[in-house]
Amino acid sequence: MRPQPDFIHEFVPGSSARTLLLLHGTGGNERDLIPLGRGLDPNASLLSPRGKVLENGMPRFFRRLAEGVFDLEDLKERTHELADFVVSAAEHYKIDNKHIVAVGYSNGANIAASMLLLRPEILSAAVLFRAMVPLVPETKPNLSSVHVWIGAGVHDPIIPASSTQELVEMLRSSGADVTIRFFQGGHQLTSDDVDLAREWLTTSLD
Ligand code: MLT
C-alpha cells in the first residue's frame, strides 16, 4: 500500500540516515528538485512530493489569495496533510524519522516553515530558500533541537526581506538554531545559495 495520505512523489533511496524532503516552488513538480537534493547531499535519501493545489494549472502546496497573501485555513490543513504524509512515507520507505531535513524553495520553503511552526516534531532541520512568515501559530512550538538555514535575496520582489527577518525571529524565539544568509539577488536560486547551504549541511548537522 502507498503511504497515506498520498501525494504524487518521488523517492530516491540513499546510503546515509538522512532524508531530504524536497519541496518545490509554484509551478514545480516532484522531479524538479531531485538534482538540487543530490547536489546538496550525495548520500541522503530524497523524498519529493508534488503540491496538490493548482493555481492556473501550476502545482503549489497551499492556496494563496494573492502573491504573498495566503489562505490560512488551507495552509493549516495542507501543512498537517503533508506532515502526515511524511510520517507514513518514513514508515513505508523505512527511513529514519529523526533525520528528516526539509529543503524548500519559495512556496515549498513557506510550507516547510509552516511545518516547523505547526508540527515541530517532524523535521530535524530545514534549508529554506526564499521563505517568509507563512502564519503565526496559536501556540509557540518547541524547536530547541531544530537547525534552520535560510537563504534570502535582498532584491526579492516576492518575499520581502523584512518578512524573512520576522521568520528568523519567530524561529529563534521558539528555540531553533537559525543561520540566515542574504544574497545580492532576487527570487531566483543562485549557485551561491546552493554552495553555502551544502557547506552548512556538511558541517553543522549530525
Ligand atoms: C508563496 O505563495 O508561497 C510565495 O508567494 C512564494 C511563491 O510565489 O510561491
JSON list of C-alpha atoms and ligand atoms in Angstrom, two decimals:
[
{"chain": "A", "resi": 1, "resn": "MET", "atom": "CA", "xyz": [0.00, 0.00, 0.00]},
{"chain": "A", "resi": 2, "resn": "ARG", "atom": "CA", "xyz": [1.22, 3.51, -0.75]},
{"chain": "A", "resi": 3, "resn": "PRO", "atom": "CA", "xyz": [1.83, 6.00, 2.10]},
{"chain": "A", "resi": 4, "resn": "GLN", "atom": "CA", "xyz": [-1.45, 7.62, 3.29]},
{"chain": "A", "resi": 5, "resn": "PRO", "atom": "CA", "xyz": [-2.40, 10.45, 2.89]},
{"chain": "A", "resi": 6, "resn": "ASP", "atom": "CA", "xyz": [-0.91, 10.05, -0.54]},
{"chain": "A", "resi": 7, "resn": "PHE", "atom": "CA", "xyz": [0.93, 12.60, -2.65]},
{"chain": "A", "resi": 8, "resn": "ILE", "atom": "CA", "xyz": [2.37, 12.05, -6.11]},
{"chain": "A", "resi": 9, "resn": "HIS", "atom": "CA", "xyz": [6.02, 11.78, -5.18]},
{"chain": "A", "resi": 10, "resn": "GLU", "atom": "CA", "xyz": [9.50, 10.51, -5.99]},
{"chain": "A", "resi": 11, "resn": "PHE", "atom": "CA", "xyz": [11.58, 8.58, -3.52]},
{"chain": "A", "resi": 12, "resn": "VAL", "atom": "CA", "xyz": [15.29, 8.01, -4.14]},
{"chain": "A", "resi": 13, "resn": "PRO", "atom": "CA", "xyz": [16.99, 5.82, -1.54]},
{"chain": "A", "resi": 14, "resn": "GLY", "atom": "CA", "xyz": [20.35, 6.97, -0.16]},
{"chain": "A", "resi": 15, "resn": "SER", "atom": "CA", "xyz": [23.18, 5.45, 1.83]},
{"chain": "A", "resi": 16, "resn": "SER", "atom": "CA", "xyz": [23.04, 7.64, 4.97]},
{"chain": "A", "resi": 17, "resn": "ALA", "atom": "CA", "xyz": [20.48, 8.07, 7.77]},
{"chain": "A", "resi": 18, "resn": "ARG", "atom": "CA", "xyz": [19.43, 11.49, 6.43]},
{"chain": "A", "resi": 19, "resn": "THR", "atom": "CA", "xyz": [16.43, 12.13, 4.18]},
{"chain": "A", "resi": 20, "resn": "LEU", "atom": "CA", "xyz": [15.91, 15.40, 2.34]},
{"chain": "A", "resi": 21, "resn": "LEU", "atom": "CA", "xyz": [12.24, 16.33, 2.00]},
{"chain": "A", "resi": 22, "resn": "LEU", "atom": "CA", "xyz": [12.27, 18.31, -1.26]},
{"chain": "A", "resi": 23, "resn": "LEU", "atom": "CA", "xyz": [9.52, 20.93, -1.63]},
{"chain": "A", "resi": 24, "resn": "HIS", "atom": "CA", "xyz": [9.25, 22.68, -4.97]},
{"chain": "A", "resi": 25, "resn": "GLY", "atom": "CA", "xyz": [8.15, 26.24, -5.81]},
{"chain": "A", "resi": 26, "resn": "THR", "atom": "CA", "xyz": [4.95, 27.34, -7.57]},
{"chain": "A", "resi": 27, "resn": "GLY", "atom": "CA", "xyz": [4.65, 25.58, -10.93]},
{"chain": "A", "resi": 28, "resn": "GLY", "atom": "CA", "xyz": [7.17, 22.89, -10.00]},
{"chain": "A", "resi": 29, "resn": "ASN", "atom": "CA", "xyz": [6.73, 19.17, -9.56]},
{"chain": "A", "resi": 30, "resn": "GLU", "atom": "CA", "xyz": [8.19, 16.15, -7.75]},
{"chain": "A", "resi": 31, "resn": "ARG", "atom": "CA", "xyz": [11.08, 15.83, -10.20]},
{"chain": "A", "resi": 32, "resn": "ASP", "atom": "CA", "xyz": [12.28, 19.46, -10.10]},
{"chain": "A", "resi": 33, "resn": "LEU", "atom": "CA", "xyz": [14.44, 19.44, -7.00]},
{"chain": "A", "resi": 34, "resn": "ILE", "atom": "CA", "xyz": [15.95, 15.94, -7.31]},
{"chain": "A", "resi": 35, "resn": "PRO", "atom": "CA", "xyz": [19.20, 17.28, -8.90]},
{"chain": "A", "resi": 36, "resn": "LEU", "atom": "CA", "xyz": [19.37, 20.03, -6.24]},
{"chain": "A", "resi": 37, "resn": "GLY", "atom": "CA", "xyz": [18.89, 17.44, -3.48]},
{"chain": "A", "resi": 38, "resn": "ARG", "atom": "CA", "xyz": [21.63, 15.23, -4.90]},
{"chain": "A", "resi": 39, "resn": "GLY", "atom": "CA", "xyz": [23.90, 18.26, -5.28]},
{"chain": "A", "resi": 40, "resn": "LEU", "atom": "CA", "xyz": [23.32, 19.25, -1.64]},
{"chain": "A", "resi": 41, "resn": "ASP", "atom": "CA", "xyz": [23.88, 15.78, -0.22]},
{"chain": "A", "resi": 42, "resn": "PRO", "atom": "CA", "xyz": [25.07, 12.87, -2.39]},
{"chain": "A", "resi": 43, "resn": "ASN", "atom": "CA", "xyz": [24.30, 10.28, 0.32]},
{"chain": "A", "resi": 44, "resn": "ALA", "atom": "CA", "xyz": [20.86, 11.27, 1.64]},
{"chain": "A", "resi": 45, "resn": "SER", "atom": "CA", "xyz": [17.58, 9.64, 0.65]},
{"chain": "A", "resi": 46, "resn": "LEU", "atom": "CA", "xyz": [15.32, 12.03, -1.25]},
{"chain": "A", "resi": 47, "resn": "LEU", "atom": "CA", "xyz": [11.56, 12.28, -0.72]},
{"chain": "A", "resi": 48, "resn": "SER", "atom": "CA", "xyz": [9.93, 14.71, -3.11]},
{"chain": "A", "resi": 49, "resn": "PRO", "atom": "CA", "xyz": [6.13, 15.22, -3.12]},
{"chain": "A", "resi": 50, "resn": "ARG", "atom": "CA", "xyz": [4.15, 17.29, -5.62]},
{"chain": "A", "resi": 51, "resn": "GLY", "atom": "CA", "xyz": [1.93, 20.05, -4.19]},
{"chain": "A", "resi": 52, "resn": "LYS", "atom": "CA", "xyz": [-1.78, 19.25, -4.59]},
{"chain": "A", "resi": 53, "resn": "VAL", "atom": "CA", "xyz": [-3.16, 22.75, -5.14]},
{"chain": "A", "resi": 54, "resn": "LEU", "atom": "CA", "xyz": [-3.38, 24.04, -8.70]},
{"chain": "A", "resi": 55, "resn": "GLU", "atom": "CA", "xyz": [-3.12, 27.76, -9.43]},
{"chain": "A", "resi": 56, "resn": "ASN", "atom": "CA", "xyz": [-3.83, 28.26, -13.12]},
{"chain": "A", "resi": 57, "resn": "GLY", "atom": "CA", "xyz": [-2.55, 24.74, -13.68]},
{"chain": "A", "resi": 58, "resn": "MET", "atom": "CA", "xyz": [0.59, 25.28, -11.60]},
{"chain": "A", "resi": 59, "resn": "PRO", "atom": "CA", "xyz": [1.12, 22.94, -8.62]},
{"chain": "A", "resi": 60, "resn": "ARG", "atom": "CA", "xyz": [1.57, 24.55, -5.18]},
{"chain": "A", "resi": 61, "resn": "PHE", "atom": "CA", "xyz": [1.49, 23.27, -1.62]},
{"chain": "A", "resi": 62, "resn": "PHE", "atom": "CA", "xyz": [-1.32, 25.58, -0.43]},
{"chain": "A", "resi": 63, "resn": "ARG", "atom": "CA", "xyz": [-3.75, 28.17, -1.76]},
{"chain": "A", "resi": 64, "resn": "ARG", "atom": "CA", "xyz": [-2.97, 31.86, -1.86]},
{"chain": "A", "resi": 65, "resn": "LEU", "atom": "CA", "xyz": [-5.38, 34.74, -2.32]},
{"chain": "A", "resi": 66, "resn": "ALA", "atom": "CA", "xyz": [-2.75, 36.95, -3.94]},
{"chain": "A", "resi": 67, "resn": "GLU", "atom": "CA", "xyz": [1.04, 37.00, -4.13]},
{"chain": "A", "resi": 68, "resn": "GLY", "atom": "CA", "xyz": [2.24, 36.77, -0.52]},
{"chain": "A", "resi": 69, "resn": "VAL", "atom": "CA", "xyz": [-1.34, 36.63, 0.86]},
{"chain": "A", "resi": 70, "resn": "PHE", "atom": "CA", "xyz": [-2.13, 33.11, 1.99]},
{"chain": "A", "resi": 71, "resn": "ASP", "atom": "CA", "xyz": [-5.38, 31.24, 2.56]},
{"chain": "A", "resi": 72, "resn": "LEU", "atom": "CA", "xyz": [-4.57, 30.43, 6.18]},
{"chain": "A", "resi": 73, "resn": "GLU", "atom": "CA", "xyz": [-7.19, 27.71, 6.70]},
{"chain": "A", "resi": 74, "resn": "ASP", "atom": "CA", "xyz": [-5.97, 25.91, 3.60]},
{"chain": "A", "resi": 75, "resn": "LEU", "atom": "CA", "xyz": [-2.35, 26.41, 4.64]},
{"chain": "A", "resi": 76, "resn": "LYS", "atom": "CA", "xyz": [-3.02, 24.82, 8.06]},
{"chain": "A", "resi": 77, "resn": "GLU", "atom": "CA", "xyz": [-4.86, 21.83, 6.59]},
{"chain": "A", "resi": 78, "resn": "ARG", "atom": "CA", "xyz": [-2.25, 21.26, 3.89]},
{"chain": "A", "resi": 79, "resn": "THR", "atom": "CA", "xyz": [0.59, 21.55, 6.40]},
{"chain": "A", "resi": 80, "resn": "HIS", "atom": "CA", "xyz": [-0.93, 18.78, 8.55]},
{"chain": "A", "resi": 81, "resn": "GLU", "atom": "CA", "xyz": [-1.66, 16.66, 5.49]},
{"chain": "A", "resi": 82, "resn": "LEU", "atom": "CA", "xyz": [1.95, 16.98, 4.29]},
{"chain": "A", "resi": 83, "resn": "ALA", "atom": "CA", "xyz": [3.29, 16.24, 7.79]},
{"chain": "A", "resi": 84, "resn": "ASP", "atom": "CA", "xyz": [1.09, 13.11, 7.97]},
{"chain": "A", "resi": 85, "resn": "PHE", "atom": "CA", "xyz": [2.39, 12.05, 4.54]},
{"chain": "A", "resi": 86, "resn": "VAL", "atom": "CA", "xyz": [5.99, 12.43, 5.77]},
{"chain": "A", "resi": 87, "resn": "VAL", "atom": "CA", "xyz": [5.22, 10.25, 8.82]},
{"chain": "A", "resi": 88, "resn": "SER", "atom": "CA", "xyz": [3.66, 7.49, 6.73]},
{"chain": "A", "resi": 89, "resn": "ALA", "atom": "CA", "xyz": [6.29, 7.71, 3.98]},
{"chain": "A", "resi": 90, "resn": "ALA", "atom": "CA", "xyz": [9.00, 7.34, 6.65]},
{"chain": "A", "resi": 91, "resn": "GLU", "atom": "CA", "xyz": [7.34, 4.09, 7.77]},
{"chain": "A", "resi": 92, "resn": "HIS", "atom": "CA", "xyz": [6.72, 2.91, 4.23]},
{"chain": "A", "resi": 93, "resn": "TYR", "atom": "CA", "xyz": [10.28, 3.50, 2.97]},
{"chain": "A", "resi": 94, "resn": "LYS", "atom": "CA", "xyz": [11.85, 2.61, 6.33]},
{"chain": "A", "resi": 95, "resn": "ILE", "atom": "CA", "xyz": [13.68, 5.91, 6.67]},
{"chain": "A", "resi": 96, "resn": "ASP", "atom": "CA", "xyz": [14.98, 7.33, 9.94]},
{"chain": "A", "resi": 97, "resn": "ASN", "atom": "CA", "xyz": [12.32, 9.80, 11.10]},
{"chain": "A", "resi": 98, "resn": "LYS", "atom": "CA", "xyz": [14.84, 11.58, 13.36]},
{"chain": "A", "resi": 99, "resn": "HIS", "atom": "CA", "xyz": [16.89, 12.88, 10.43]},
{"chain": "A", "resi": 100, "resn": "ILE", "atom": "CA", "xyz": [14.40, 14.45, 8.05]},
{"chain": "A", "resi": 101, "resn": "VAL", "atom": "CA", "xyz": [15.64, 17.73, 6.61]},
{"chain": "A", "resi": 102, "resn": "ALA", "atom": "CA", "xyz": [13.27, 19.87, 4.54]},
{"chain": "A", "resi": 103, "resn": "VAL", "atom": "CA", "xyz": [14.75, 21.62, 1.52]},
{"chain": "A", "resi": 104, "resn": "GLY", "atom": "CA", "xyz": [12.19, 24.06, 0.17]},
{"chain": "A", "resi": 105, "resn": "TYR", "atom": "CA", "xyz": [12.19, 26.77, -2.46]},
{"chain": "A", "resi": 106, "resn": "SER", "atom": "CA", "xyz": [9.69, 29.66, -2.40]},
{"chain": "A", "resi": 107, "resn": "ASN", "atom": "CA", "xyz": [6.21, 28.12, -1.92]},
{"chain": "A", "resi": 108, "resn": "GLY", "atom": "CA", "xyz": [7.94, 24.91, -0.80]},
{"chain": "A", "resi": 109, "resn": "ALA", "atom": "CA", "xyz": [10.06, 26.86, 1.71]},
{"chain": "A", "resi": 110, "resn": "ASN", "atom": "CA", "xyz": [6.90, 28.51, 3.06]},
{"chain": "A", "resi": 111, "resn": "ILE", "atom": "CA", "xyz": [5.11, 25.22, 3.71]},
{"chain": "A", "resi": 112, "resn": "ALA", "atom": "CA", "xyz": [8.31, 23.86, 5.29]},
{"chain": "A", "resi": 113, "resn": "ALA", "atom": "CA", "xyz": [8.33, 26.92, 7.62]},
{"chain": "A", "resi": 114, "resn": "SER", "atom": "CA", "xyz": [4.67, 26.28, 8.37]},
{"chain": "A", "resi": 115, "resn": "MET", "atom": "CA", "xyz": [5.51, 22.64, 9.23]},
{"chain": "A", "resi": 116, "resn": "LEU", "atom": "CA", "xyz": [8.23, 23.83, 11.63]},
{"chain": "A", "resi": 117, "resn": "LEU", "atom": "CA", "xyz": [5.68, 26.07, 13.37]},
{"chain": "A", "resi": 118, "resn": "LEU", "atom": "CA", "xyz": [2.67, 23.68, 13.43]},
{"chain": "A", "resi": 119, "resn": "ARG", "atom": "CA", "xyz": [4.31, 20.21, 13.51]},
{"chain": "A", "resi": 120, "resn": "PRO", "atom": "CA", "xyz": [7.72, 20.80, 15.14]},
{"chain": "A", "resi": 121, "resn": "GLU", "atom": "CA", "xyz": [8.26, 17.07, 15.72]},
{"chain": "A", "resi": 122, "resn": "ILE", "atom": "CA", "xyz": [8.59, 16.22, 12.01]},
{"chain": "A", "resi": 123, "resn": "LEU", "atom": "CA", "xyz": [11.80, 17.94, 10.89]},
{"chain": "A", "resi": 124, "resn": "SER", "atom": "CA", "xyz": [15.25, 17.88, 12.49]},
{"chain": "A", "resi": 125, "resn": "ALA", "atom": "CA", "xyz": [16.42, 20.65, 10.18]},
{"chain": "A", "resi": 126, "resn": "ALA", "atom": "CA", "xyz": [15.38, 22.79, 7.23]},
{"chain": "A", "resi": 127, "resn": "VAL", "atom": "CA", "xyz": [17.03, 24.61, 4.34]},
{"chain": "A", "resi": 128, "resn": "LEU", "atom": "CA", "xyz": [14.69, 27.38, 3.24]},
{"chain": "A", "resi": 129, "resn": "PHE", "atom": "CA", "xyz": [15.41, 29.20, 0.01]},
{"chain": "A", "resi": 130, "resn": "ARG", "atom": "CA", "xyz": [13.32, 32.42, -0.23]},
{"chain": "A", "resi": 131, "resn": "ALA", "atom": "CA", "xyz": [10.96, 31.96, 2.74]},
{"chain": "A", "resi": 132, "resn": "MET", "atom": "CA", "xyz": [8.67, 34.34, 4.63]},
{"chain": "A", "resi": 133, "resn": "VAL", "atom": "CA", "xyz": [6.37, 34.13, 7.68]},
{"chain": "A", "resi": 134, "resn": "PRO", "atom": "CA", "xyz": [3.66, 31.70, 6.49]},
{"chain": "A", "resi": 135, "resn": "LEU", "atom": "CA", "xyz": [1.40, 32.09, 9.57]},
{"chain": "A", "resi": 136, "resn": "VAL", "atom": "CA", "xyz": [1.55, 32.92, 13.25]},
{"chain": "A", "resi": 137, "resn": "PRO", "atom": "CA", "xyz": [0.95, 29.75, 15.30]},
{"chain": "A", "resi": 138, "resn": "GLU", "atom": "CA", "xyz": [-1.51, 29.84, 18.23]},
{"chain": "A", "resi": 139, "resn": "THR", "atom": "CA", "xyz": [1.00, 28.13, 20.50]},
{"chain": "A", "resi": 140, "resn": "LYS", "atom": "CA", "xyz": [4.73, 28.55, 20.35]},
{"chain": "A", "resi": 141, "resn": "PRO", "atom": "CA", "xyz": [6.42, 25.36, 19.06]},
{"chain": "A", "resi": 142, "resn": "ASN", "atom": "CA", "xyz": [9.44, 23.87, 20.79]},
{"chain": "A", "resi": 143, "resn": "LEU", "atom": "CA", "xyz": [12.20, 23.98, 18.18]},
{"chain": "A", "resi": 144, "resn": "SER", "atom": "CA", "xyz": [15.10, 23.71, 20.60]},
{"chain": "A", "resi": 145, "resn": "SER", "atom": "CA", "xyz": [16.70, 20.79, 18.75]},
{"chain": "A", "resi": 146, "resn": "VAL", "atom": "CA", "xyz": [15.98, 22.08, 15.23]},
{"chain": "A", "resi": 147, "resn": "HIS", "atom": "CA", "xyz": [18.54, 23.70, 12.90]},
{"chain": "A", "resi": 148, "resn": "VAL", "atom": "CA", "xyz": [17.47, 26.02, 10.10]},
{"chain": "A", "resi": 149, "resn": "TRP", "atom": "CA", "xyz": [19.42, 27.64, 7.25]},
{"chain": "A", "resi": 150, "resn": "ILE", "atom": "CA", "xyz": [17.69, 30.42, 5.29]},
{"chain": "A", "resi": 151, "resn": "GLY", "atom": "CA", "xyz": [18.83, 31.94, 2.00]},
{"chain": "A", "resi": 152, "resn": "ALA", "atom": "CA", "xyz": [17.21, 35.28, 1.08]},
{"chain": "A", "resi": 153, "resn": "GLY", "atom": "CA", "xyz": [17.58, 37.71, -1.84]},
{"chain": "A", "resi": 154, "resn": "VAL", "atom": "CA", "xyz": [17.90, 41.37, -0.84]},
{"chain": "A", "resi": 155, "resn": "HIS", "atom": "CA", "xyz": [16.11, 42.39, -4.04]},
{"chain": "A", "resi": 156, "resn": "ASP", "atom": "CA", "xyz": [13.44, 39.65, -3.93]},
{"chain": "A", "resi": 157, "resn": "PRO", "atom": "CA", "xyz": [10.18, 41.23, -5.20]},
{"chain": "A", "resi": 158, "resn": "ILE", "atom": "CA", "xyz": [8.03, 38.32, -3.92]},
{"chain": "A", "resi": 159, "resn": "ILE", "atom": "CA", "xyz": [9.49, 37.63, -0.47]},
{"chain": "A", "resi": 160, "resn": "PRO", "atom": "CA", "xyz": [10.19, 40.90, 1.39]},
{"chain": "A", "resi": 161, "resn": "ALA", "atom": "CA", "xyz": [13.47, 40.77, 3.37]},
{"chain": "A", "resi": 162, "resn": "SER", "atom": "CA", "xyz": [11.55, 42.12, 6.40]},
{"chain": "A", "resi": 163, "resn": "SER", "atom": "CA", "xyz": [9.25, 39.07, 6.37]},
{"chain": "A", "resi": 164, "resn": "THR", "atom": "CA", "xyz": [12.22, 36.69, 6.12]},
{"chain": "A", "resi": 165, "resn": "GLN", "atom": "CA", "xyz": [13.78, 38.51, 9.09]},
{"chain": "A", "resi": 166, "resn": "GLU", "atom": "CA", "xyz": [10.49, 38.16, 11.01]},
{"chain": "A", "resi": 167, "resn": "LEU", "atom": "CA", "xyz": [10.53, 34.42, 10.31]},
{"chain": "A", "resi": 168, "resn": "VAL", "atom": "CA", "xyz": [14.09, 34.23, 11.66]},
{"chain": "A", "resi": 169, "resn": "GLU", "atom": "CA", "xyz": [13.00, 35.97, 14.91]},
{"chain": "A", "resi": 170, "resn": "MET", "atom": "CA", "xyz": [9.95, 33.70, 15.21]},
{"chain": "A", "resi": 171, "resn": "LEU", "atom": "CA", "xyz": [12.03, 30.52, 14.79]},
{"chain": "A", "resi": 172, "resn": "ARG", "atom": "CA", "xyz": [14.77, 31.75, 17.13]},
{"chain": "A", "resi": 173, "resn": "SER", "atom": "CA", "xyz": [12.26, 32.70, 19.83]},
{"chain": "A", "resi": 174, "resn": "SER", "atom": "CA", "xyz": [10.97, 29.11, 19.61]},
{"chain": "A", "resi": 175, "resn": "GLY", "atom": "CA", "xyz": [14.48, 27.81, 20.30]},
{"chain": "A", "resi": 176, "resn": "ALA", "atom": "CA", "xyz": [15.67, 26.96, 16.76]},
{"chain": "A", "resi": 177, "resn": "ASP", "atom": "CA", "xyz": [19.30, 27.46, 15.77]},
{"chain": "A", "resi": 178, "resn": "VAL", "atom": "CA", "xyz": [18.94, 29.69, 12.68]},
{"chain": "A", "resi": 179, "resn": "THR", "atom": "CA", "xyz": [21.56, 30.74, 10.12]},
{"chain": "A", "resi": 180, "resn": "ILE", "atom": "CA", "xyz": [20.44, 33.46, 7.71]},
{"chain": "A", "resi": 181, "resn": "ARG", "atom": "CA", "xyz": [22.31, 34.48, 4.54]},
{"chain": "A", "resi": 182, "resn": "PHE", "atom": "CA", "xyz": [21.29, 37.44, 2.40]},
{"chain": "A", "resi": 183, "resn": "PHE", "atom": "CA", "xyz": [22.40, 37.42, -1.25]},
{"chain": "A", "resi": 184, "resn": "GLN", "atom": "CA", "xyz": [22.66, 40.36, -3.66]},
{"chain": "A", "resi": 185, "resn": "GLY", "atom": "CA", "xyz": [19.92, 38.83, -5.81]},
{"chain": "A", "resi": 186, "resn": "GLY", "atom": "CA", "xyz": [16.21, 38.38, -6.26]},
{"chain": "A", "resi": 187, "resn": "HIS", "atom": "CA", "xyz": [13.81, 35.44, -6.03]},
{"chain": "A", "resi": 188, "resn": "GLN", "atom": "CA", "xyz": [15.90, 33.11, -8.24]},
{"chain": "A", "resi": 189, "resn": "LEU", "atom": "CA", "xyz": [18.01, 30.46, -6.59]},
{"chain": "A", "resi": 190, "resn": "THR", "atom": "CA", "xyz": [21.73, 31.08, -7.20]},
{"chain": "A", "resi": 191, "resn": "SER", "atom": "CA", "xyz": [24.80, 28.84, -7.12]},
{"chain": "A", "resi": 192, "resn": "ASP", "atom": "CA", "xyz": [25.95, 30.82, -4.04]},
{"chain": "A", "resi": 193, "resn": "ASP", "atom": "CA", "xyz": [22.77, 29.72, -2.20]},
{"chain": "A", "resi": 194, "resn": "VAL", "atom": "CA", "xyz": [23.43, 26.10, -3.10]},
{"chain": "A", "resi": 195, "resn": "ASP", "atom": "CA", "xyz": [27.15, 26.24, -2.19]},
{"chain": "A", "resi": 196, "resn": "LEU", "atom": "CA", "xyz": [26.53, 27.80, 1.24]},
{"chain": "A", "resi": 197, "resn": "ALA", "atom": "CA", "xyz": [23.59, 25.51, 2.01]},
{"chain": "A", "resi": 198, "resn": "ARG", "atom": "CA", "xyz": [25.71, 22.46, 1.07]},
{"chain": "A", "resi": 199, "resn": "GLU", "atom": "CA", "xyz": [28.54, 23.64, 3.31]},
{"chain": "A", "resi": 200, "resn": "TRP", "atom": "CA", "xyz": [26.08, 24.18, 6.19]},
{"chain": "A", "resi": 201, "resn": "LEU", "atom": "CA", "xyz": [24.54, 20.72, 5.71]},
{"chain": "A", "resi": 202, "resn": "THR", "atom": "CA", "xyz": [28.00, 19.16, 5.68]},
{"chain": "A", "resi": 203, "resn": "THR", "atom": "CA", "xyz": [29.42, 20.99, 8.69]},
{"chain": "A", "resi": 204, "resn": "SER", "atom": "CA", "xyz": [26.53, 21.92, 11.00]},
{"chain": "A", "resi": 205, "resn": "LEU", "atom": "CA", "xyz": [24.32, 18.81, 11.19]},
{"chain": "A", "resi": 206, "resn": "ASP", "atom": "CA", "xyz": [24.98, 15.31, 12.57]},
{"chain": "B", "resi": 1, "resn": "MLT", "atom": "C1", "xyz": [4.03, 31.63, -1.83]},
{"chain": "B", "resi": 1, "resn": "MLT", "atom": "O1", "xyz": [2.99, 31.75, -2.40]},
{"chain": "B", "resi": 1, "resn": "MLT", "atom": "O2", "xyz": [4.34, 30.69, -1.08]},
{"chain": "B", "resi": 1, "resn": "MLT", "atom": "C2", "xyz": [5.04, 32.72, -2.09]},
{"chain": "B", "resi": 1, "resn": "MLT", "atom": "O3", "xyz": [4.40, 33.83, -2.60]},
{"chain": "B", "resi": 1, "resn": "MLT", "atom": "C3", "xyz": [6.09, 32.25, -2.98]},
{"chain": "B", "resi": 1, "resn": "MLT", "atom": "C4", "xyz": [5.54, 31.83, -4.30]},
{"chain": "B", "resi": 1, "resn": "MLT", "atom": "O4", "xyz": [5.31, 32.68, -5.14]},
{"chain": "B", "resi": 1, "resn": "MLT", "atom": "O5", "xyz": [5.31, 30.66, -4.50]}
]
